[in-house]
PDB file of C-alpha atoms in Angstrom:
ATOM      1  CA  UNK A   1     -33.642  20.210  27.981  1.00  0.00           C
ATOM      2  CA  UNK A   2     -35.183  23.261  26.349  1.00  0.00           C
ATOM      3  CA  UNK A   3     -37.736  25.101  28.494  1.00  0.00           C
ATOM      4  CA  UNK A   4     -40.477  25.675  25.939  1.00  0.00           C
ATOM      5  CA  UNK A   5     -42.629  27.502  28.476  1.00  0.00           C
ATOM      6  CA  UNK A   6     -40.456  30.518  27.656  1.00  0.00           C
ATOM      7  CA  UNK A   7     -40.723  32.609  24.504  1.00  0.00           C
ATOM      8  CA  UNK A   8     -38.450  30.694  22.149  1.00  0.00           C
ATOM      9  CA  UNK A   9     -36.809  31.485  18.811  1.00  0.00           C
ATOM     10  CA  UNK A  10     -35.726  28.380  16.901  1.00  0.00           C
ATOM     11  CA  UNK A  11     -32.850  28.980  14.469  1.00  0.00           C
ATOM     12  CA  UNK A  12     -32.460  26.076  12.061  1.00  0.00           C
ATOM     13  CA  UNK A  13     -29.669  25.421   9.578  1.00  0.00           C
ATOM     14  CA  UNK A  14     -26.741  23.208   8.660  1.00  0.00           C
ATOM     15  CA  UNK A  15     -24.198  25.285  10.630  1.00  0.00           C
ATOM     16  CA  UNK A  16     -21.440  23.701   8.555  1.00  0.00           C
ATOM     17  CA  UNK A  17     -19.555  25.144  10.346  1.00  0.00           C
ATOM     18  CA  UNK A  18     -21.045  27.577  12.862  1.00  0.00           C
ATOM     19  CA  UNK A  19     -19.554  31.029  12.220  1.00  0.00           C
ATOM     20  CA  UNK A  20     -19.717  34.662  13.293  1.00  0.00           C
ATOM     21  CA  UNK A  21     -22.457  35.438  10.783  1.00  0.00           C
ATOM     22  CA  UNK A  22     -24.779  32.921  12.437  1.00  0.00           C
ATOM     23  CA  UNK A  23     -24.068  34.400  15.868  1.00  0.00           C
ATOM     24  CA  UNK A  24     -24.605  37.903  14.464  1.00  0.00           C
ATOM     25  CA  UNK A  25     -28.071  36.939  13.210  1.00  0.00           C
ATOM     26  CA  UNK A  26     -28.899  35.193  16.487  1.00  0.00           C
ATOM     27  CA  UNK A  27     -27.871  38.205  18.562  1.00  0.00           C
ATOM     28  CA  UNK A  28     -30.033  40.629  16.583  1.00  0.00           C
ATOM     29  CA  UNK A  29     -33.011  38.272  16.461  1.00  0.00           C
ATOM     30  CA  UNK A  30     -32.874  37.828  20.215  1.00  0.00           C
ATOM     31  CA  UNK A  31     -32.696  41.595  20.734  1.00  0.00           C
ATOM     32  CA  UNK A  32     -36.013  41.902  18.885  1.00  0.00           C
ATOM     33  CA  UNK A  33     -37.767  39.798  21.540  1.00  0.00           C
ATOM     34  CA  UNK A  34     -36.496  40.838  24.993  1.00  0.00           C
ATOM     35  CA  UNK A  35     -36.744  38.012  27.495  1.00  0.00           C
ATOM     36  CA  UNK A  36     -36.820  35.301  24.844  1.00  0.00           C
ATOM     37  CA  UNK A  37     -34.362  32.433  24.425  1.00  0.00           C
ATOM     38  CA  UNK A  38     -32.731  31.550  21.107  1.00  0.00           C
ATOM     39  CA  UNK A  39     -32.077  27.918  20.304  1.00  0.00           C
ATOM     40  CA  UNK A  40     -29.903  26.686  17.431  1.00  0.00           C
ATOM     41  CA  UNK A  41     -31.390  23.629  15.691  1.00  0.00           C
ATOM     42  CA  UNK A  42     -28.762  21.926  13.495  1.00  0.00           C
ATOM     43  CA  UNK A  43     -30.325  20.050  10.583  1.00  0.00           C
ATOM     44  CA  UNK A  44     -29.617  16.468   9.654  1.00  0.00           C
ATOM     45  CA  UNK A  45     -30.296  17.500   6.045  1.00  0.00           C
ATOM     46  CA  UNK A  46     -31.720  20.888   5.065  1.00  0.00           C
ATOM     47  CA  UNK A  47     -34.467  20.676   2.405  1.00  0.00           C
ATOM     48  CA  UNK A  48     -33.248  21.439  -1.111  1.00  0.00           C
ATOM     49  CA  UNK A  49     -29.566  21.638  -0.178  1.00  0.00           C
ATOM     50  CA  UNK A  50     -26.527  19.433  -0.567  1.00  0.00           C
ATOM     51  CA  UNK A  51     -25.740  17.262   2.470  1.00  0.00           C
ATOM     52  CA  UNK A  52     -23.459  18.934   5.035  1.00  0.00           C
ATOM     53  CA  UNK A  53     -19.756  18.144   4.708  1.00  0.00           C
ATOM     54  CA  UNK A  54     -19.014  17.853   8.427  1.00  0.00           C
ATOM     55  CA  UNK A  55     -20.720  15.010  10.267  1.00  0.00           C
ATOM     56  CA  UNK A  56     -23.729  15.565  12.539  1.00  0.00           C
ATOM     57  CA  UNK A  57     -21.548  14.823  15.573  1.00  0.00           C
ATOM     58  CA  UNK A  58     -18.931  17.374  14.490  1.00  0.00           C
ATOM     59  CA  UNK A  59     -21.453  20.112  13.765  1.00  0.00           C
ATOM     60  CA  UNK A  60     -23.263  19.524  17.064  1.00  0.00           C
ATOM     61  CA  UNK A  61     -20.026  19.546  19.065  1.00  0.00           C
ATOM     62  CA  UNK A  62     -18.880  22.789  17.435  1.00  0.00           C
ATOM     63  CA  UNK A  63     -22.238  24.459  18.036  1.00  0.00           C
ATOM     64  CA  UNK A  64     -22.168  23.464  21.690  1.00  0.00           C
ATOM     65  CA  UNK A  65     -18.651  24.865  22.047  1.00  0.00           C
ATOM     66  CA  UNK A  66     -19.675  28.108  20.327  1.00  0.00           C
ATOM     67  CA  UNK A  67     -22.582  28.751  22.698  1.00  0.00           C
ATOM     68  CA  UNK A  68     -21.143  27.228  25.887  1.00  0.00           C
ATOM     69  CA  UNK A  69     -20.301  30.542  27.530  1.00  0.00           C
ATOM     70  CA  UNK A  70     -23.073  32.604  25.983  1.00  0.00           C
ATOM     71  CA  UNK A  71     -26.790  33.221  25.968  1.00  0.00           C
ATOM     72  CA  UNK A  72     -27.818  30.727  23.277  1.00  0.00           C
ATOM     73  CA  UNK A  73     -28.783  27.057  23.444  1.00  0.00           C
ATOM     74  CA  UNK A  74     -28.637  24.063  21.098  1.00  0.00           C
ATOM     75  CA  UNK A  75     -31.374  21.491  20.437  1.00  0.00           C
ATOM     76  CA  UNK A  76     -30.349  18.339  18.572  1.00  0.00           C
ATOM     77  CA  UNK A  77     -33.881  17.178  17.681  1.00  0.00           C
ATOM     78  CA  UNK A  78     -33.280  17.200  13.909  1.00  0.00           C
ATOM     79  CA  UNK A  79     -29.968  15.350  14.198  1.00  0.00           C
ATOM     80  CA  UNK A  80     -31.804  12.517  15.951  1.00  0.00           C
ATOM     81  CA  UNK A  81     -34.189  12.123  13.013  1.00  0.00           C
ATOM     82  CA  UNK A  82     -33.158  10.452   9.762  1.00  0.00           C
ATOM     83  CA  UNK A  83     -33.734  12.045   6.379  1.00  0.00           C
ATOM     84  CA  UNK A  84     -34.637  15.603   5.451  1.00  0.00           C
ATOM     85  CA  UNK A  85     -35.165  17.983   8.374  1.00  0.00           C
ATOM     86  CA  UNK A  86     -38.525  19.609   7.723  1.00  0.00           C
ATOM     87  CA  UNK A  87     -39.509  22.626   9.822  1.00  0.00           C
ATOM     88  CA  UNK A  88     -43.041  21.358  10.364  1.00  0.00           C
ATOM     89  CA  UNK A  89     -41.747  18.142  11.956  1.00  0.00           C
ATOM     90  CA  UNK A  90     -39.450  20.070  14.281  1.00  0.00           C
ATOM     91  CA  UNK A  91     -42.253  22.388  15.363  1.00  0.00           C
ATOM     92  CA  UNK A  92     -44.512  19.411  16.064  1.00  0.00           C
ATOM     93  CA  UNK A  93     -41.745  17.971  18.228  1.00  0.00           C
ATOM     94  CA  UNK A  94     -41.402  21.302  20.043  1.00  0.00           C
ATOM     95  CA  UNK A  95     -45.131  21.289  20.781  1.00  0.00           C
ATOM     96  CA  UNK A  96     -44.772  17.762  22.113  1.00  0.00           C
ATOM     97  CA  UNK A  97     -42.153  19.144  24.500  1.00  0.00           C
ATOM     98  CA  UNK A  98     -44.479  21.874  25.776  1.00  0.00           C
ATOM     99  CA  UNK A  99     -44.184  24.708  23.253  1.00  0.00           C
ATOM    100  CA  UNK A 100     -47.201  26.886  22.459  1.00  0.00           C
ATOM    101  CA  UNK A 101     -47.769  28.846  19.283  1.00  0.00           C
ATOM    102  CA  UNK A 102     -48.116  32.186  21.056  1.00  0.00           C
ATOM    103  CA  UNK A 103     -44.518  32.075  22.292  1.00  0.00           C
ATOM    104  CA  UNK A 104     -42.777  30.059  19.565  1.00  0.00           C
ATOM    105  CA  UNK A 105     -40.931  31.645  16.618  1.00  0.00           C
ATOM    106  CA  UNK A 106     -39.093  30.109  13.673  1.00  0.00           C
ATOM    107  CA  UNK A 107     -36.223  32.295  12.437  1.00  0.00           C
ATOM    108  CA  UNK A 108     -35.890  32.583   8.675  1.00  0.00           C
ATOM    109  CA  UNK A 109     -33.791  34.716   6.339  1.00  0.00           C
ATOM    110  CA  UNK A 110     -35.342  36.951   3.695  1.00  0.00           C
ATOM    111  CA  UNK A 111     -34.324  34.670   0.807  1.00  0.00           C
ATOM    112  CA  UNK A 112     -35.870  31.593   2.404  1.00  0.00           C
ATOM    113  CA  UNK A 113     -38.925  33.623   3.410  1.00  0.00           C
ATOM    114  CA  UNK A 114     -39.602  34.386  -0.247  1.00  0.00           C
ATOM    115  CA  UNK A 115     -39.926  30.648  -0.878  1.00  0.00           C
ATOM    116  CA  UNK A 116     -41.969  29.918   2.243  1.00  0.00           C
ATOM    117  CA  UNK A 117     -45.227  29.151   0.375  1.00  0.00           C
ATOM    118  CA  UNK A 118     -43.379  26.237  -1.299  1.00  0.00           C
ATOM    119  CA  UNK A 119     -42.165  24.731   1.997  1.00  0.00           C
ATOM    120  CA  UNK A 120     -43.605  21.458   3.254  1.00  0.00           C
ATOM    121  CA  UNK A 121     -46.991  22.216   4.873  1.00  0.00           C
ATOM    122  CA  UNK A 122     -46.644  26.008   5.308  1.00  0.00           C
ATOM    123  CA  UNK A 123     -50.164  26.334   6.723  1.00  0.00           C
ATOM    124  CA  UNK A 124     -49.343  23.804   9.437  1.00  0.00           C
ATOM    125  CA  UNK A 125     -46.118  25.671  10.203  1.00  0.00           C
ATOM    126  CA  UNK A 126     -48.110  28.867  10.722  1.00  0.00           C
ATOM    127  CA  UNK A 127     -50.519  26.996  12.986  1.00  0.00           C
ATOM    128  CA  UNK A 128     -47.592  25.884  15.138  1.00  0.00           C
ATOM    129  CA  UNK A 129     -45.374  28.985  15.278  1.00  0.00           C
ATOM    130  CA  UNK A 130     -44.861  32.551  14.140  1.00  0.00           C
ATOM    131  CA  UNK A 131     -42.125  33.548  11.693  1.00  0.00           C
ATOM    132  CA  UNK A 132     -39.289  35.892  12.640  1.00  0.00           C
ATOM    133  CA  UNK A 133     -37.764  37.136   9.395  1.00  0.00           C
ATOM    134  CA  UNK A 134     -34.307  38.742   9.358  1.00  0.00           C
ATOM    135  CA  UNK A 135     -33.641  41.155   6.519  1.00  0.00           C
ATOM    136  CA  UNK A 136     -30.920  43.570   5.422  1.00  0.00           C
ATOM    137  CA  UNK A 137     -31.613  47.305   5.876  1.00  0.00           C
ATOM    138  CA  UNK A 138     -32.551  49.029   2.633  1.00  0.00           C
ATOM    139  CA  UNK A 139     -34.094  45.875   1.176  1.00  0.00           C
ATOM    140  CA  UNK A 140     -37.685  46.086   2.368  1.00  0.00           C
ATOM    141  CA  UNK A 141     -39.833  42.994   2.107  1.00  0.00           C
ATOM    142  CA  UNK A 142     -43.580  42.728   2.402  1.00  0.00           C
ATOM    143  CA  UNK A 143     -44.884  40.553   5.210  1.00  0.00           C
ATOM    144  CA  UNK A 144     -46.777  37.521   3.934  1.00  0.00           C
ATOM    145  CA  UNK A 145     -48.844  37.438   7.123  1.00  0.00           C
ATOM    146  CA  UNK A 146     -49.779  40.095   9.686  1.00  0.00           C
ATOM    147  CA  UNK A 147     -48.140  38.081  12.483  1.00  0.00           C
ATOM    148  CA  UNK A 148     -44.770  37.734  10.748  1.00  0.00           C
ATOM    149  CA  UNK A 149     -42.102  39.696  12.617  1.00  0.00           C
ATOM    150  CA  UNK A 150     -39.672  41.419  10.216  1.00  0.00           C
ATOM    151  CA  UNK A 151     -36.351  42.376  11.830  1.00  0.00           C
ATOM    152  CA  UNK A 152     -33.750  44.433   9.974  1.00  0.00           C
ATOM    153  CA  UNK A 153     -30.172  43.570  10.876  1.00  0.00           C
ATOM    154  CA  UNK A 154     -26.828  44.870   9.582  1.00  0.00           C
ATOM    155  CA  UNK A 155     -25.169  42.610   6.991  1.00  0.00           C
ATOM    156  CA  UNK A 156     -22.269  40.379   8.017  1.00  0.00           C
ATOM    157  CA  UNK A 157     -19.459  39.317   5.648  1.00  0.00           C
ATOM    158  CA  UNK A 158     -19.079  35.703   6.840  1.00  0.00           C
ATOM    159  CA  UNK A 159     -19.926  33.084   4.208  1.00  0.00           C
ATOM    160  CA  UNK A 160     -20.341  29.382   4.951  1.00  0.00           C
ATOM    161  CA  UNK A 161     -19.301  28.434   1.408  1.00  0.00           C
ATOM    162  CA  UNK A 162     -16.126  30.551   1.562  1.00  0.00           C
ATOM    163  CA  UNK A 163     -15.210  29.181   4.982  1.00  0.00           C
ATOM    164  CA  UNK A 164     -15.657  25.585   3.828  1.00  0.00           C
ATOM    165  CA  UNK A 165     -13.508  26.277   0.764  1.00  0.00           C
ATOM    166  CA  UNK A 166     -10.734  27.740   2.925  1.00  0.00           C
ATOM    167  CA  UNK A 167     -10.852  24.786   5.296  1.00  0.00           C
ATOM    168  CA  UNK A 168     -10.972  22.273   2.428  1.00  0.00           C
ATOM    169  CA  UNK A 169      -7.789  23.862   1.060  1.00  0.00           C
ATOM    170  CA  UNK A 170      -6.114  23.200   4.407  1.00  0.00           C
ATOM    171  CA  UNK A 171      -5.897  26.847   5.349  1.00  0.00           C
ATOM    172  CA  UNK A 172      -5.776  27.842   8.976  1.00  0.00           C
ATOM    173  CA  UNK A 173      -9.230  28.018  10.541  1.00  0.00           C
ATOM    174  CA  UNK A 174     -10.640  31.447   9.592  1.00  0.00           C
ATOM    175  CA  UNK A 175     -11.241  34.225  12.113  1.00  0.00           C
ATOM    176  CA  UNK A 176     -14.971  34.229  11.331  1.00  0.00           C
ATOM    177  CA  UNK A 177     -15.286  30.939  13.222  1.00  0.00           C
ATOM    178  CA  UNK A 178     -15.838  31.269  17.018  1.00  0.00           C
ATOM    179  CA  UNK A 179     -12.606  30.886  18.988  1.00  0.00           C
ATOM    180  CA  UNK A 180     -13.396  27.528  20.688  1.00  0.00           C
ATOM    181  CA  UNK A 181     -14.420  26.010  17.345  1.00  0.00           C
ATOM    182  CA  UNK A 182     -11.463  27.593  15.565  1.00  0.00           C
ATOM    183  CA  UNK A 183      -9.167  25.961  18.108  1.00  0.00           C
ATOM    184  CA  UNK A 184     -10.720  22.525  17.549  1.00  0.00           C
ATOM    185  CA  UNK A 185     -10.524  22.866  13.770  1.00  0.00           C
ATOM    186  CA  UNK A 186      -6.914  24.018  14.035  1.00  0.00           C
ATOM    187  CA  UNK A 187      -6.049  20.893  16.020  1.00  0.00           C
ATOM    188  CA  UNK A 188      -7.720  18.675  13.427  1.00  0.00           C
ATOM    189  CA  UNK A 189      -5.823  20.372  10.601  1.00  0.00           C
ATOM    190  CA  UNK A 190      -2.518  19.865  12.420  1.00  0.00           C
ATOM    191  CA  UNK A 191      -3.349  16.186  12.877  1.00  0.00           C
ATOM    192  CA  UNK A 192      -4.218  15.824   9.208  1.00  0.00           C
ATOM    193  CA  UNK A 193      -7.868  15.137  10.061  1.00  0.00           C
ATOM    194  CA  UNK A 194      -9.595  17.802   8.002  1.00  0.00           C
ATOM    195  CA  UNK A 195     -13.383  17.233   7.912  1.00  0.00           C
ATOM    196  CA  UNK A 196     -13.712  19.642   4.981  1.00  0.00           C
ATOM    197  CA  UNK A 197     -11.246  17.742   2.800  1.00  0.00           C
ATOM    198  CA  UNK A 198     -14.233  15.467   2.052  1.00  0.00           C
ATOM    199  CA  UNK A 199     -15.747  18.021  -0.268  1.00  0.00           C
ATOM    200  CA  UNK A 200     -17.522  21.359  -0.319  1.00  0.00           C
ATOM    201  CA  UNK A 201     -21.292  21.585   0.023  1.00  0.00           C
ATOM    202  CA  UNK A 202     -23.167  24.580  -1.321  1.00  0.00           C
TER     203      UNK A 202
END
């Protein structure tokens, strides 16, 4: 169970698969709010994107392995809901579990932040949580709201699309994938059970 009485950063995404770039973002976001907890929220289906290649069960299991010995947590709320995983629905569920706006943040990248006004019910999202926006140094962005927290973090080379392509080609699990997940993927490849042979999502 997630303790929503604490200051909480929710980090949503497909995590298909979880990789070092995701952990890099999570680490820097957490450093911006000392004493907070960061919770990964894997999506059933991210709005406006192709469906994930790996199954919900696979992505959840890999996320849990990646954070098992660390400081992050995983919340499977979106995987338990059918259809598109809208942020507003997840935040409503968090409030139902005890979250309060003053200590709840939704993590978003600069590219997604630029499209925020077009999200489903952006005003309701702002009424439920604050936005924590991660951005590359040297690429300043203007806050859309005075309460938005802009955090500059160093870039990371890991790419979900490139990793999926490598795995789909049957290559050894890349180093950018956390060791426990890399080990599991390596075992699957050896057994001829490659989840990414199903196709490559964007």
